[in-house]
Short mmCIF file of C-alpha atoms in Angstrom, two decimals:
data_model
loop_
_atom_site.label_atom_id
_atom_site.label_comp_id
_atom_site.label_asym_id
_atom_site.label_seq_id
_atom_site.Cartn_x
_atom_site.Cartn_y
_atom_site.Cartn_z
CA UNK A 1 129.95 111.10 96.31
CA UNK A 2 130.96 109.67 92.93
CA UNK A 3 127.85 107.48 92.93
CA UNK A 4 125.52 110.35 93.79
CA UNK A 5 127.00 112.57 91.07
CA UNK A 6 126.49 109.79 88.57
CA UNK A 7 122.89 109.26 89.65
CA UNK A 8 122.09 112.96 89.42
CA UNK A 9 123.64 113.07 85.95
CA UNK A 10 121.51 110.09 84.95
CA UNK A 11 118.34 111.84 86.13
CA UNK A 12 119.21 114.98 84.19
CA UNK A 13 119.91 112.98 81.04
CA UNK A 14 116.63 111.19 81.55
CA UNK A 15 114.82 114.50 81.49
CA UNK A 16 113.39 113.95 84.95
CA UNK A 17 113.35 116.69 87.53
CA UNK A 18 115.01 115.69 90.80
CA UNK A 19 112.33 115.88 93.47
CA UNK A 20 111.00 114.04 96.50
CA UNK A 21 110.57 110.31 96.10
CA UNK A 22 107.13 109.24 94.94
CA UNK A 23 105.22 106.40 96.56
CA UNK A 24 106.75 103.70 94.41
CA UNK A 25 105.81 100.38 95.99
CA UNK A 26 108.89 98.26 95.35
CA UNK A 27 110.33 95.80 97.87
CA UNK A 28 113.18 96.09 98.62
CA UNK A 29 113.10 99.86 98.46
CA UNK A 30 115.43 101.15 95.69
CA UNK A 31 118.31 103.42 96.58
CA UNK A 32 117.06 106.36 94.46
CA UNK A 33 113.62 106.93 92.96
CA UNK A 34 112.81 110.04 90.97
CA UNK A 35 109.21 110.31 89.71
CA UNK A 36 108.19 111.92 86.45
CA UNK A 37 104.90 112.83 84.81
CA UNK A 38 102.67 110.48 82.86
CA UNK A 39 102.80 106.75 82.17
CA UNK A 40 104.04 104.17 79.72
CA UNK A 41 101.29 101.92 78.38
CA UNK A 42 102.31 98.27 78.32
CA UNK A 43 100.30 96.15 75.86
CA UNK A 44 100.47 92.77 74.16
CA UNK A 45 102.18 94.54 71.25
CA UNK A 46 105.03 95.83 73.40
CA UNK A 47 108.30 94.34 72.21
CA UNK A 48 111.37 93.44 74.21
CA UNK A 49 114.54 94.90 72.73
CA UNK A 50 117.63 92.92 73.58
CA UNK A 51 121.10 92.13 72.31
CA UNK A 52 122.64 88.69 72.42
CA UNK A 53 124.16 89.24 75.86
CA UNK A 54 120.79 89.67 77.60
CA UNK A 55 118.79 87.07 75.68
CA UNK A 56 118.20 84.92 78.76
CA UNK A 57 116.82 87.92 80.67
CA UNK A 58 114.68 88.85 77.67
CA UNK A 59 113.29 85.31 77.57
CA UNK A 60 112.56 85.47 81.30
CA UNK A 61 110.71 88.79 80.91
CA UNK A 62 108.83 87.42 77.91
CA UNK A 63 107.65 84.52 80.08
CA UNK A 64 106.40 86.95 82.71
CA UNK A 65 104.51 89.04 80.16
CA UNK A 66 103.05 85.91 78.60
CA UNK A 67 101.31 85.28 81.91
CA UNK A 68 99.48 88.55 81.40
CA UNK A 69 98.78 88.49 77.68
CA UNK A 70 98.43 84.78 77.01
CA UNK A 71 101.28 84.83 74.48
CA UNK A 72 104.92 85.81 74.55
CA UNK A 73 105.89 89.25 73.26
CA UNK A 74 108.25 89.67 70.34
CA UNK A 75 111.96 89.90 71.17
CA UNK A 76 113.92 92.00 68.68
CA UNK A 77 117.39 93.49 68.37
CA UNK A 78 116.44 97.11 67.67
CA UNK A 79 113.55 99.52 68.11
CA UNK A 80 111.48 100.75 71.02
CA UNK A 81 109.70 98.87 73.74
CA UNK A 82 111.30 97.48 76.88
CA UNK A 83 115.02 97.86 76.17
CA UNK A 84 117.51 95.66 78.02
CA UNK A 85 121.09 96.87 77.90
CA UNK A 86 124.48 95.99 79.32
CA UNK A 87 126.52 99.05 80.22
CA UNK A 88 129.97 98.25 81.63
CA UNK A 89 130.49 101.87 82.71
CA UNK A 90 127.88 101.38 85.44
CA UNK A 91 130.07 98.97 87.40
CA UNK A 92 132.02 101.68 89.23
CA UNK A 93 128.87 103.40 90.47
CA UNK A 94 126.37 100.54 90.84
CA UNK A 95 128.48 97.39 91.07
CA UNK A 96 127.70 93.97 89.64
CA UNK A 97 124.09 93.83 90.84
CA UNK A 98 122.97 97.43 90.41
CA UNK A 99 120.73 98.73 87.63
CA UNK A 100 119.09 101.78 86.12
CA UNK A 101 115.41 101.64 85.28
CA UNK A 102 114.03 104.50 83.22
CA UNK A 103 110.33 104.57 82.34
CA UNK A 104 109.40 107.18 79.71
CA UNK A 105 106.06 107.70 77.95
CA UNK A 106 107.38 105.98 74.80
CA UNK A 107 109.83 103.38 76.11
CA UNK A 108 111.32 101.59 79.10
CA UNK A 109 115.08 101.16 79.45
CA UNK A 110 116.76 98.78 81.90
CA UNK A 111 120.55 98.92 82.14
CA UNK A 112 123.08 97.10 84.26
CA UNK A 113 126.80 96.46 84.24
CA UNK A 114 125.97 92.75 84.25
CA UNK A 115 123.07 90.48 83.37
CA UNK A 116 122.27 90.28 87.08
CA UNK A 117 121.71 94.02 87.22
CA UNK A 118 119.39 93.83 84.22
CA UNK A 119 117.50 90.97 85.89
CA UNK A 120 116.96 93.01 89.05
CA UNK A 121 115.73 95.92 86.98
CA UNK A 122 113.13 93.55 85.54
CA UNK A 123 112.00 92.67 89.09
CA UNK A 124 111.47 96.34 89.89
CA UNK A 125 109.52 96.79 86.66
CA UNK A 126 107.28 93.87 87.65
CA UNK A 127 106.47 95.57 90.94
CA UNK A 128 105.57 98.83 89.17
CA UNK A 129 102.76 96.95 87.43
CA UNK A 130 99.37 96.33 89.06
CA UNK A 131 99.62 93.30 91.41
CA UNK A 132 97.05 91.32 89.41
CA UNK A 133 98.79 91.93 86.08
CA UNK A 134 100.65 88.61 85.87
CA UNK A 135 97.86 86.41 87.12
CA UNK A 136 94.98 86.78 84.66
CA UNK A 137 95.99 86.30 81.01
CA UNK A 138 93.78 88.34 78.71
CA UNK A 139 94.03 89.40 75.09
CA UNK A 140 93.90 93.13 74.54
CA UNK A 141 94.74 94.08 78.12
CA UNK A 142 97.20 96.82 78.99
CA UNK A 143 98.84 98.31 82.04
CA UNK A 144 100.02 101.79 82.92
CA UNK A 145 103.60 102.01 84.20
CA UNK A 146 104.41 105.29 85.98
CA UNK A 147 107.17 107.42 84.50
CA UNK A 148 110.10 107.15 86.86
CA UNK A 149 113.89 106.97 87.00
CA UNK A 150 115.41 104.46 89.43
CA UNK A 151 119.09 103.97 90.24
CA UNK A 152 119.67 101.05 92.54
CA UNK A 153 122.21 98.68 94.05
CA UNK A 154 122.30 96.34 97.07
CA UNK A 155 123.76 97.07 100.48
CA UNK A 156 125.08 93.51 100.93
CA UNK A 157 126.36 90.94 98.45
CA UNK A 158 125.00 87.97 100.47
CA UNK A 159 121.21 88.04 100.84
CA UNK A 160 120.28 84.54 101.90
CA UNK A 161 117.29 82.36 102.66
CA UNK A 162 117.78 78.88 104.12
CA UNK A 163 115.27 76.06 103.69
CA UNK A 164 115.61 72.92 105.80
CA UNK A 165 114.20 70.00 103.81
CA UNK A 166 115.77 67.33 106.00
CA UNK A 167 113.27 67.31 108.86
CA UNK A 168 110.28 67.67 106.52
CA UNK A 169 110.86 67.03 102.83
CA UNK A 170 109.36 69.71 100.58
CA UNK A 171 109.83 68.43 97.02
CA UNK A 172 110.74 70.27 93.83
CA UNK A 173 107.78 72.59 93.26
CA UNK A 174 107.97 74.17 96.72
CA UNK A 175 111.67 74.92 96.22
CA UNK A 176 110.99 76.51 92.84
CA UNK A 177 108.19 78.62 94.31
CA UNK A 178 110.56 79.91 97.00
CA UNK A 179 113.18 80.69 94.36
CA UNK A 180 110.58 82.73 92.46
CA UNK A 181 109.79 84.76 95.57
CA UNK A 182 113.46 85.27 96.33
CA UNK A 183 114.07 86.52 92.80
CA UNK A 184 111.15 88.95 92.94
CA UNK A 185 112.66 90.52 96.07
CA UNK A 186 116.28 90.39 94.82
CA UNK A 187 117.57 87.78 97.26
CA UNK A 188 120.51 85.91 95.79
CA UNK A 189 121.61 82.98 98.02
CA UNK A 190 119.52 79.85 98.54
CA UNK A 191 121.03 77.92 101.44
CA UNK A 192 119.72 74.37 101.01
CA UNK A 193 119.88 72.31 104.21
CA UNK A 194 119.87 68.82 102.73
CA UNK A 195 121.04 66.47 105.49
CA UNK A 196 120.43 66.09 109.20
CA UNK A 197 119.57 63.50 111.85
CA UNK A 198 116.01 63.00 110.63
CA UNK A 199 116.62 62.63 106.91
CA UNK A 200 119.20 62.56 104.10
CA UNK A 201 117.66 64.28 101.07
CA UNK A 202 120.35 64.33 98.35
CA UNK A 203 121.13 61.36 96.11
CA UNK A 204 124.77 60.26 96.33
CA UNK A 205 125.49 57.68 93.64
CA UNK A 206 128.40 56.02 95.46
CA UNK A 207 126.34 55.49 98.62
CA UNK A 208 122.75 54.65 97.60
CA UNK A 209 121.63 53.69 101.11
CA UNK A 210 121.95 57.34 102.16
CA UNK A 211 118.59 57.90 100.48
CA UNK A 212 117.05 54.41 100.39
CA UNK A 213 117.56 54.09 104.17
CA UNK A 214 118.53 57.58 105.34
CA UNK A 215 115.75 59.25 103.37
CA UNK A 216 113.02 57.34 105.24
CA UNK A 217 111.82 57.46 108.85
CA UNK A 218 109.02 55.35 110.18
CA UNK A 219 107.34 58.10 112.25
CA UNK A 220 107.72 61.70 113.44
CA UNK A 221 107.58 63.43 116.81
CA UNK A 222 104.30 65.34 116.90
CA UNK A 223 105.14 68.20 119.28
CA UNK A 224 107.96 69.64 121.36
CA UNK A 225 108.74 67.80 124.60
CA UNK A 226 106.22 65.10 123.68
CA UNK A 227 106.39 61.34 123.22
CA UNK A 228 103.40 61.48 120.89
CA UNK A 229 104.05 60.48 117.27
CA UNK A 230 102.21 61.37 114.06
CA UNK A 231 101.64 57.69 113.31
CA UNK A 232 102.83 57.68 109.71
CA UNK A 233 106.17 57.40 107.89
CA UNK A 234 107.94 60.33 106.25
CA UNK A 235 110.28 60.04 103.30
CA UNK A 236 111.66 61.75 100.22
CA UNK A 237 114.86 62.89 98.55
CA UNK A 238 116.06 64.81 95.53
CA UNK A 239 117.59 62.84 92.69
CA UNK A 240 120.66 64.32 91.07
CA UNK A 241 118.61 65.04 87.96
CA UNK A 242 116.06 66.95 90.05
CA UNK A 243 118.87 68.87 91.70
CA UNK A 244 120.31 69.81 88.30
CA UNK A 245 116.86 71.05 87.27
CA UNK A 246 116.55 73.17 90.41
CA UNK A 247 120.07 74.54 89.94
CA UNK A 248 119.19 75.60 86.38
CA UNK A 249 115.98 77.21 87.67
CA UNK A 250 117.91 79.13 90.33
CA UNK A 251 120.66 80.15 87.91
CA UNK A 252 118.10 81.64 85.52
CA UNK A 253 116.96 83.78 88.48
CA UNK A 254 120.53 84.79 89.38
CA UNK A 255 120.39 82.84 92.64
CA UNK A 256 123.34 80.76 93.75
CA UNK A 257 122.71 77.65 95.82
CA UNK A 258 124.81 76.81 98.86
CA UNK A 259 124.22 73.14 99.78
CA UNK A 260 124.63 72.11 103.40
CA UNK A 261 125.96 68.64 104.21
CA UNK A 262 126.12 68.36 108.01
CA UNK A 263 129.29 67.12 109.68
CA UNK A 264 130.49 65.91 112.12
CA UNK A 265 127.22 66.08 114.08
CA UNK A 266 123.57 65.89 113.01
CA UNK A 267 124.59 62.72 111.15
CA UNK A 268 122.14 60.07 112.42
CA UNK A 269 120.36 59.53 109.09
CA UNK A 270 123.66 58.77 107.36
CA UNK A 271 124.74 56.53 110.24
CA UNK A 272 121.45 54.61 110.07
CA UNK A 273 122.26 53.92 106.41
CA UNK A 274 125.88 52.91 107.08
CA UNK A 275 126.33 52.11 110.82
CA UNK A 276 130.15 52.03 110.51
CA UNK A 277 130.04 55.81 110.09
CA UNK A 278 128.99 56.40 113.70
CA UNK A 279 130.76 56.68 117.05
CA UNK A 280 128.24 54.93 119.30
CA UNK A 281 127.34 51.81 117.32
CA UNK A 282 123.74 52.16 118.50
CA UNK A 283 122.13 54.20 115.69
CA UNK A 284 120.22 51.58 113.70
CA UNK A 285 117.41 53.64 112.12
CA UNK A 286 116.59 57.23 111.25
CA UNK A 287 115.46 59.01 114.43
CA UNK A 288 111.78 59.91 114.77
CA UNK A 289 112.35 62.63 117.35
CA UNK A 290 113.92 66.05 116.96
CA UNK A 291 116.50 67.87 119.03
CA UNK A 292 120.19 67.34 119.71
CA UNK A 293 121.10 63.66 119.32
CA UNK A 294 124.18 61.93 120.75
CA UNK A 295 125.76 60.23 117.72
CA UNK A 296 128.12 61.77 115.17
CA UNK A 297 130.53 60.74 112.45
CA UNK A 298 133.49 58.73 113.73
CA UNK A 299 136.14 61.10 112.47
CA UNK A 300 138.90 58.89 113.94
CA UNK A 301 138.21 56.32 111.21
CA UNK A 302 139.95 57.08 107.88
CA UNK A 303 137.07 55.33 106.08
CA UNK A 304 134.70 57.98 107.42
CA UNK A 305 136.92 60.82 106.21
CA UNK A 306 137.01 59.14 102.80
CA UNK A 307 133.22 58.81 102.85
CA UNK A 308 132.82 62.54 103.55
CA UNK A 309 135.25 63.46 100.79
CA UNK A 310 133.39 61.15 98.39
CA UNK A 311 130.08 62.80 99.26
CA UNK A 312 131.53 66.29 98.88
CA UNK A 313 133.05 65.35 95.52
CA UNK A 314 129.60 64.42 94.16
CA UNK A 315 128.20 67.64 95.65
CA UNK A 316 130.92 69.68 93.93
CA UNK A 317 130.19 67.93 90.63
CA UNK A 318 126.49 68.82 90.95
CA UNK A 319 126.55 72.40 92.19
CA UNK A 320 128.29 75.11 90.14
CA UNK A 321 128.67 77.44 93.13
CA UNK A 322 131.97 77.63 94.97
CA UNK A 323 130.68 77.59 98.57
CA UNK A 324 129.65 74.46 100.46
CA UNK A 325 128.22 74.53 103.99
CA UNK A 326 129.36 71.76 106.35
CA UNK A 327 127.15 72.66 109.32
CA UNK A 328 129.34 71.92 112.33
CA UNK A 329 126.76 72.95 114.93
CA UNK A 330 125.58 71.27 118.13
CA UNK A 331 128.07 68.42 118.22
CA UNK A 332 127.46 66.35 121.36
CA UNK A 333 130.92 65.74 122.78
CA UNK A 334 129.98 63.10 125.38
CA UNK A 335 130.28 60.29 122.82
CA UNK A 336 133.74 61.56 121.83
CA UNK A 337 134.93 61.66 125.44
CA UNK A 338 133.86 58.03 125.92
CA UNK A 339 135.27 56.76 122.60
CA UNK A 340 138.66 55.06 122.80
CA UNK A 341 139.25 55.77 119.11
CA UNK A 342 138.52 59.47 119.53
CA UNK A 343 140.70 59.74 122.62
CA UNK A 344 143.55 57.98 120.82
CA UNK A 345 143.26 60.41 117.91
CA UNK A 346 143.34 63.38 120.29
CA UNK A 347 146.48 62.03 121.96
CA UNK A 348 148.14 61.36 118.60
CA UNK A 349 147.42 64.89 117.32
CA UNK A 350 148.20 66.62 120.62
CA UNK A 351 144.63 67.89 121.08
CA UNK A 352 143.45 68.83 124.54
CA UNK A 353 139.66 69.26 124.15
CA UNK A 354 136.77 67.97 122.05
CA UNK A 355 136.40 71.43 120.47
CA UNK A 356 140.05 71.26 119.42
CA UNK A 357 139.31 67.87 117.86
CA UNK A 358 136.38 69.37 115.94
CA UNK A 359 138.55 72.23 114.67
CA UNK A 360 141.22 69.72 113.65
CA UNK A 361 138.60 67.76 111.69
CA UNK A 362 137.05 70.90 110.20
CA UNK A 363 140.46 72.07 109.02
CA UNK A 364 141.04 68.72 107.36
CA UNK A 365 137.75 69.09 105.49
CA UNK A 366 138.58 72.72 104.70
CA UNK A 367 141.90 71.68 103.15
CA UNK A 368 140.07 69.20 100.95
CA UNK A 369 137.42 71.76 100.00
CA UNK A 370 140.05 74.41 99.24
CA UNK A 371 142.03 71.95 97.11
CA UNK A 372 139.05 71.56 94.77
CA UNK A 373 138.66 75.31 94.23
CA UNK A 374 135.73 75.60 96.63
CA UNK A 375 135.27 77.36 99.95
CA UNK A 376 133.93 75.93 103.20
CA UNK A 377 131.24 77.56 105.33
CA UNK A 378 129.90 76.53 108.72
CA UNK A 379 127.86 77.61 111.73
CA UNK A 380 129.89 79.56 114.27
CA UNK A 381 130.57 76.56 116.53
CA UNK A 382 133.34 75.64 114.08
CA UNK A 383 135.42 78.40 115.70
CA UNK A 384 135.37 76.42 118.96
CA UNK A 385 133.51 78.98 121.09
CA UNK A 386 131.16 77.83 123.82
CA UNK A 387 127.74 79.12 122.76
CA UNK A 388 125.47 76.57 124.47
CA UNK A 389 124.28 76.51 128.06
CA UNK A 390 124.35 72.68 128.04
CA UNK A 391 127.98 72.48 127.02
CA UNK A 392 130.81 71.89 129.50
CA UNK A 393 133.10 74.89 129.29
CA UNK A 394 136.12 72.61 129.66
CA UNK A 395 135.17 70.94 126.37
CA UNK A 396 135.62 74.22 124.50
CA UNK A 397 139.08 75.24 125.70
CA UNK A 398 140.74 75.55 122.31
CA UNK A 399 144.31 75.89 121.12
CA UNK A 400 143.66 75.04 117.47
CA UNK A 401 142.92 77.79 114.93
CA UNK A 402 140.30 77.40 112.26
CA UNK A 403 141.43 77.87 108.65
CA UNK A 404 141.07 81.53 107.65
CA UNK A 405 139.41 80.59 104.36
CA UNK A 406 136.27 79.46 106.23
CA UNK A 407 133.12 81.56 106.07
CA UNK A 408 131.45 81.82 109.47
CA UNK A 409 127.65 81.81 109.64
CA UNK A 410 126.92 83.36 113.01
CA UNK A 411 123.71 82.09 114.60
CA UNK A 412 124.21 81.87 118.35
CA UNK A 413 126.18 83.36 121.22
CA UNK A 414 127.28 86.82 122.23
CA UNK A 415 127.43 89.36 119.42
CA UNK A 416 130.98 90.03 120.61
CA UNK A 417 131.86 86.78 118.87
CA UNK A 418 131.23 88.51 115.54
CA UNK A 419 133.75 91.20 116.47
CA UNK A 420 136.21 88.48 117.47
CA UNK A 421 135.71 86.58 114.20
CA UNK A 422 136.11 89.54 111.83
CA UNK A 423 139.09 90.96 113.75
CA UNK A 424 140.72 87.54 113.36
CA UNK A 425 140.25 87.73 109.60
CA UNK A 426 137.10 85.68 108.98
CA UNK A 427 134.26 86.60 106.64
CA UNK A 428 130.88 86.43 108.42
CA UNK A 429 127.28 85.95 107.35
CA UNK A 430 125.04 87.19 110.15
CA UNK A 431 122.15 84.80 110.82
CA UNK A 432 121.59 85.59 114.49
CA UNK A 433 118.77 83.33 115.60
CA UNK A 434 116.96 85.89 117.77
CA UNK A 435 116.53 88.08 114.68
CA UNK A 436 116.37 85.74 111.67
CA UNK A 437 114.83 82.35 112.52
CA UNK A 438 111.66 82.07 110.51
CA UNK A 439 110.44 79.01 112.42
CA UNK A 440 110.08 81.25 115.50
CA UNK A 441 106.55 82.56 115.98
CA UNK A 442 105.55 86.18 115.49
CA UNK A 443 105.59 86.91 119.22
CA UNK A 444 109.31 86.10 119.23
CA UNK A 445 110.16 87.83 115.95
CA UNK A 446 107.52 90.34 114.99
CA UNK A 447 107.52 91.74 111.48
CA UNK A 448 108.87 95.05 112.79
CA UNK A 449 111.69 93.20 114.61
CA UNK A 450 112.63 91.33 111.45
CA UNK A 451 112.68 94.64 109.57
CA UNK A 452 114.89 96.25 112.22
CA UNK A 453 117.68 93.68 111.88
CA UNK A 454 121.06 95.14 111.00
CA UNK A 455 123.61 92.51 109.89
CA UNK A 456 126.42 94.82 111.00
CA UNK A 457 126.25 94.62 114.80
CA UNK A 458 126.27 97.78 116.87
CA UNK A 459 129.76 98.79 117.92
CA UNK A 460 131.61 96.98 115.15
CA UNK A 461 134.66 98.95 114.05
CA UNK A 462 133.77 100.34 110.58
CA UNK A 463 137.05 99.01 109.21
CA UNK A 464 135.51 95.52 109.51
CA UNK A 465 132.21 96.32 107.78
CA UNK A 466 133.39 94.63 104.59
CA UNK A 467 133.94 91.38 106.52
CA UNK A 468 130.17 91.14 107.05
CA UNK A 469 129.18 89.58 103.74
CA UNK A 470 125.49 89.91 104.48
CA UNK A 471 122.80 87.93 106.24
CA UNK A 472 120.79 84.74 106.20
CA UNK A 473 117.24 84.07 107.35
CA UNK A 474 116.45 80.46 108.23
CA UNK A 475 113.37 78.25 107.82
CA UNK A 476 113.96 75.22 110.05
CA UNK A 477 111.27 72.60 109.51
CA UNK A 478 111.07 70.37 112.60
CA UNK A 479 107.66 71.72 113.55
CA UNK A 480 106.71 73.01 110.09
CA UNK A 481 105.38 69.90 108.30
CA UNK A 482 103.29 71.49 105.53
CA UNK A 483 103.79 74.10 102.83
CA UNK A 484 101.00 76.21 104.32
CA UNK A 485 102.56 76.21 107.78
CA UNK A 486 105.88 77.14 106.19
CA UNK A 487 104.43 79.97 104.10
CA UNK A 488 102.67 81.49 107.10
CA UNK A 489 106.00 81.73 108.90
CA UNK A 490 108.03 82.92 105.89
CA UNK A 491 105.63 85.54 104.55
CA UNK A 492 105.62 88.50 105.05
CA UNK A 493 108.88 88.38 107.04
CA UNK A 494 110.86 87.37 103.95
CA UNK A 495 109.99 90.76 102.46
CA UNK A 496 111.36 92.50 105.55
CA UNK A 497 114.61 90.56 105.30
CA UNK A 498 114.87 91.37 101.60
CA UNK A 499 114.92 95.06 102.50
CA UNK A 500 117.42 94.38 105.31
CA UNK A 501 119.84 93.04 102.72
CA UNK A 502 119.29 95.58 99.98
CA UNK A 503 118.21 99.03 101.16
CA UNK A 504 120.75 101.48 102.66
CA UNK A 505 120.29 101.70 106.42
CA UNK A 506 119.44 105.45 106.48
CA UNK A 507 116.75 104.89 103.82
CA UNK A 508 114.85 102.19 105.69
CA UNK A 509 111.39 103.28 106.80
CA UNK A 510 109.06 100.75 108.40
CA UNK A 511 105.82 102.59 107.64
CA UNK A 512 106.81 103.03 104.00
CA UNK A 513 107.66 99.31 103.92
CA UNK A 514 104.19 98.46 105.24
CA UNK A 515 102.61 100.63 102.55
CA UNK A 516 104.58 98.81 99.85
CA UNK A 517 103.74 95.47 101.46
CA UNK A 518 100.07 95.82 100.51
CA UNK A 519 100.95 95.25 96.86
CA UNK A 520 103.12 92.27 97.72
CA UNK A 521 100.34 90.75 99.82
CA UNK A 522 97.97 91.04 96.86
CA UNK A 523 100.52 89.19 94.72
CA UNK A 524 100.85 86.41 97.30
CA UNK A 525 97.08 86.07 97.53
CA UNK A 526 96.74 85.80 93.76
CA UNK A 527 99.66 83.35 93.67
CA UNK A 528 98.05 81.07 96.25
CA UNK A 529 100.69 81.80 98.90
CA UNK A 530 99.45 81.92 102.48
CA UNK A 531 100.86 84.78 104.52
CA UNK A 532 100.57 85.93 108.11
CA UNK A 533 98.47 89.00 108.80
CA UNK A 534 99.32 91.41 111.57
CA UNK A 535 102.34 91.83 113.84
CA UNK A 536 101.71 88.76 116.03
#
């Protein structure tokens, strides 16, 4: 009620009559849109008015307008134009990421309690402009911006997109392009899946073979359930300097990066580089086939624990964010059950099942992560639940309890497991595979199905709503070798997920979303981004 009173007061002060929402084609749909009469004319002479606190956002907007006019607009401290303002009083009503956007015939004002709010107001302004505006620089051009008052804030604080670059390396430019699209649609977490069985993609100075050996495979499985190979090597990794560049690029777009370093499973590329890391002693090269593989880190060896802490230390020194993802999914326990070292460790620690051993290990990593001022995140197998049909139920009889500081990314199993996790005190990011896996085809996850996703599962006690931090949508790349094949799976579903994370549930409207999507599709076409057409 306090928020609505504030918004109504804002509209009155803006001199805009409160009426039905106009067809304002912004994705994700803003919380409140009140149309006015007339337009603001944006020209190459339009200035950006900004104080010191919003200079980086002013520079970002100037770069956007330079794409249209061929030269950057003037940024000044006072006057009229596009005014960027910090307003701390907005925090109570709109939070850290909310904003007010007021377009009048003589000026545009964007306000937020923080720089992030101002940045998101800029993204909404961009979408009020004609789709082609940014793509054809031309002296003397102008654009009409409709008079409108928008008050907006996100539904969830965690609005994530995951890109797997381990199975098929994507390079720097592709990552930056995805960050641009995330920013345009107000998504704020880039989950970067950097290591897996088929490739290690992050430079670790202390262990150079992770990339010189682990970043290269001699061939690649060509299709599911097939022995056919592509017949060519695949390689690539990000240097630490490239990672710093990408981090800076993301930070300028108010996106935080969560790196994923898989452990204890999905470790074959690292083991190929340093065979002493593994349990089996048989992993000699980076695997060329996909799927669940038998080897994992030998967590009974103190040298391996030290290796993982060394890797995480370099990761912490690179990434400014406080969350690190350690994977933890699909560990194949057969190798552990046959390993004398693993069995001896279980006996020493009083552990009765392989899942208990994994929780014991995960807690040890969590203690290290916590001690550095960071927070550990993992797929929901780290809780010890049996979520796989191929897993022996006896292997997941657990007595250990996962550290409460862990963030759980739920991807598989009964939705009741989310209720169990939040009632036990864990924060959850909902990434349920049947609703959010972008590598699935459009018959499995139609655009309308993606749009219908609700990160808060049906039946969850409302007192636990705050434990659902938000959602993630995942682009796994085993069978997605090219940028074009990736884009066709990501777009337009990424736009649907953006609205899932931002727009209040009662305000979602699929037909209205489709109407707004036409403008976004024009932008993608002009930007050279391939996108899927139709529901299937």
